Coordinates of C-alpha atoms in Angstrom, one line a residue:
M1 CA 41.2 -0.6 0.0
R2 CA 38.0 1.5 1.2
K3 CA 35.3 0.2 3.4
L4 CA 31.8 0.2 1.7
R5 CA 29.1 2.5 3.1
T6 CA 25.8 1.0 4.0
I7 CA 24.1 2.7 0.9
E8 CA 26.7 0.8 -1.3
M9 CA 25.8 -2.6 -0.1
N10 CA 22.6 -2.9 -1.9
R11 CA 20.8 -4.7 1.2
L12 CA 17.3 -6.0 0.7
T13 CA 14.4 -4.2 2.3
V14 CA 12.2 -6.4 4.7
D15 CA 9.8 -6.7 2.0
E16 CA 12.4 -7.9 -0.6
F17 CA 13.8 -10.3 2.1
R18 CA 10.4 -11.8 2.6
E19 CA 10.1 -12.4 -1.2
A20 CA 13.8 -13.7 -1.6
E21 CA 14.6 -17.3 -2.1
K22 CA 15.5 -18.7 1.4
M23 CA 18.1 -21.4 2.5
P24 CA 16.1 -24.6 3.1
L25 CA 17.1 -24.5 6.9
V26 CA 15.1 -24.0 9.9
V27 CA 16.9 -23.2 13.2
V28 CA 15.4 -24.6 16.3
L29 CA 16.2 -23.0 19.7
D30 CA 15.7 -25.3 22.5
D31 CA 15.2 -23.4 25.7
V32 CA 17.7 -20.6 25.0
R33 CA 17.4 -18.3 27.9
S34 CA 19.5 -15.3 26.9
M35 CA 17.4 -12.9 24.7
Y36 CA 20.9 -11.4 23.5
N37 CA 21.4 -15.0 22.0
V38 CA 18.2 -15.2 20.5
G39 CA 18.6 -11.6 18.8
S40 CA 22.0 -12.7 17.5
V41 CA 20.6 -15.9 16.1
F42 CA 17.9 -13.7 14.4
R43 CA 20.6 -11.4 13.0
T44 CA 22.7 -14.2 11.6
S45 CA 19.6 -16.0 10.2
D46 CA 18.7 -12.7 8.3
A47 CA 22.3 -12.4 6.9
F48 CA 22.0 -15.9 5.3
R49 CA 18.4 -16.0 4.5
V50 CA 17.3 -18.9 6.8
E51 CA 13.9 -20.1 6.1
K52 CA 12.5 -19.8 9.7
I53 CA 13.4 -19.9 13.3
L54 CA 11.3 -22.0 15.9
L55 CA 11.5 -20.6 19.5
C56 CA 10.8 -23.4 21.9
G57 CA 10.2 -24.0 25.5
I58 CA 11.4 -20.8 27.7
T59 CA 13.2 -19.2 24.4
A60 CA 11.9 -15.6 24.6
T61 CA 10.1 -14.2 21.7
P62 CA 9.8 -10.8 19.9
P63 CA 9.0 -8.1 20.4
H64 CA 11.5 -7.5 23.3
P65 CA 14.1 -4.8 23.7
E66 CA 16.9 -7.2 24.7
I67 CA 16.2 -9.3 21.4
H68 CA 16.2 -6.2 19.3
K69 CA 19.2 -5.0 20.7
T70 CA 21.3 -7.9 19.1
A71 CA 18.7 -8.6 16.2
L72 CA 18.9 -5.0 14.9
G73 CA 15.5 -5.5 13.2
A74 CA 16.0 -9.0 12.0
E75 CA 13.2 -10.2 14.1
D76 CA 10.9 -8.4 11.7
S77 CA 12.5 -9.9 8.4
V78 CA 13.0 -13.7 9.4
V79 CA 9.9 -15.8 9.9
W80 CA 9.7 -17.4 13.3
E81 CA 7.3 -19.4 15.4
Q82 CA 6.9 -20.2 19.0
C83 CA 6.6 -23.9 20.0
A84 CA 5.7 -25.5 23.3
T85 CA 8.8 -27.8 23.0
A86 CA 11.7 -28.6 20.7
F87 CA 10.8 -32.3 20.7
H88 CA 7.4 -31.3 19.2
A89 CA 9.1 -28.9 16.7
V90 CA 11.4 -31.8 15.6
E91 CA 8.6 -34.4 15.3
S92 CA 6.6 -31.8 13.1
L93 CA 9.7 -31.0 11.0
R94 CA 10.6 -34.7 10.4
K95 CA 7.0 -35.4 9.2
S96 CA 7.4 -32.5 7.0
G97 CA 10.4 -34.1 5.3
Y98 CA 13.3 -32.1 7.1
T99 CA 16.6 -33.8 8.1
V100 CA 16.9 -32.7 11.5
L101 CA 20.3 -32.3 13.0
S102 CA 20.9 -31.5 16.8
V103 CA 24.2 -29.6 17.3
E104 CA 25.6 -31.3 20.4
Q105 CA 28.5 -33.3 21.6
A106 CA 27.3 -37.0 21.4
E107 CA 28.3 -40.4 20.5
G108 CA 28.5 -40.9 16.9
S109 CA 28.1 -37.2 16.1
T110 CA 29.4 -36.0 12.7
P111 CA 32.4 -33.6 12.9
L112 CA 31.2 -30.4 11.0
P113 CA 34.2 -30.3 8.8
S114 CA 33.2 -33.8 7.5
F115 CA 29.5 -32.6 6.8
R116 CA 28.0 -31.5 3.6
A117 CA 24.6 -30.5 3.2
E118 CA 23.0 -31.6 -0.1
R119 CA 21.2 -29.3 -2.4
G120 CA 17.5 -30.3 -2.9
R121 CA 17.0 -31.4 0.7
K122 CA 15.5 -29.5 3.6
Y123 CA 17.2 -29.1 7.0
A124 CA 16.8 -28.1 10.4
V125 CA 19.4 -27.7 13.1
V126 CA 18.6 -27.7 16.8
L127 CA 20.7 -25.5 19.1
G128 CA 20.3 -26.0 23.0
N129 CA 20.2 -24.2 26.2
E130 CA 23.4 -22.3 27.3
V131 CA 24.1 -24.5 30.3
K132 CA 22.5 -28.0 29.3
G133 CA 22.5 -28.1 25.7
V134 CA 19.9 -29.9 23.5
H135 CA 17.6 -32.1 25.7
Q136 CA 18.3 -35.9 25.3
E137 CA 14.8 -36.5 24.1
V138 CA 15.4 -33.9 21.2
V139 CA 18.9 -35.6 20.3
D140 CA 17.1 -39.0 20.3
A141 CA 14.3 -37.7 18.0
S142 CA 16.8 -36.1 15.6
D143 CA 18.3 -37.9 12.4
G144 CA 21.8 -37.2 13.9
C145 CA 24.2 -34.7 15.6
L146 CA 26.6 -32.2 14.3
E147 CA 29.6 -31.4 16.5
I148 CA 32.1 -28.4 16.1
P149 CA 35.5 -29.8 16.8
Q150 CA 37.2 -27.7 19.7
L151 CA 40.8 -27.6 20.4
G152 CA 41.0 -25.4 23.6
T153 CA 40.3 -26.2 27.2
K154 CA 36.7 -25.5 27.2
H155 CA 34.1 -27.9 25.9
S156 CA 31.4 -25.6 24.7
M157 CA 30.9 -22.2 22.8
N158 CA 28.2 -19.4 23.2
V159 CA 25.1 -20.6 21.5
S160 CA 24.9 -17.6 19.2
V161 CA 28.5 -18.1 18.0
T162 CA 27.6 -21.9 17.4
A163 CA 24.8 -20.8 15.3
G164 CA 26.7 -18.6 13.2
I165 CA 29.2 -21.4 12.4
I166 CA 26.6 -23.8 11.6
I167 CA 24.4 -21.5 9.6
Y168 CA 27.5 -20.5 7.6
Q169 CA 28.4 -24.1 6.9
F170 CA 24.9 -24.7 5.5
A171 CA 24.9 -21.5 3.4
R172 CA 28.3 -22.3 2.1
D173 CA 26.8 -25.7 0.9
L174 CA 23.4 -24.6 -0.1
M175 CA 23.5 -21.1 -1.3
L176 CA 26.8 -19.7 -1.8

């Protein structure tokens, strides 16, 4: 087996990406403080053609060298907007017909393996601060919570790793 070279992968250009069909998923970052995490979410969002990223609260925005270091240019392909708070972003998304799911350990959360996104619906997922998670008011304003089951001694994962798992689940159900 031979690894493919970059030129053999038929990757989209930024212009082609902008015109390509997007997954009906908006990623909301709620006070994510690490610019490396932000950049990583951009890169994963590019890989699966996420519709948009909403950068809320203290979450840094491009252009910034630390975001670019992990995004590797995905901050130029994925549409993004800055929002004052994740709460306001969630309210707006729900009014626009999105099903909003916070990714959080909460009473009544849906384990990710039990969740199936339905084609024809629009979704948004909220990922929270590296220490405090998703704000409670945002959880309250969401349509529900998704939880990634964890089997080890820790009760959390890095937000960019969580984003990768969640985005892939939606891509599997909606695009692949």
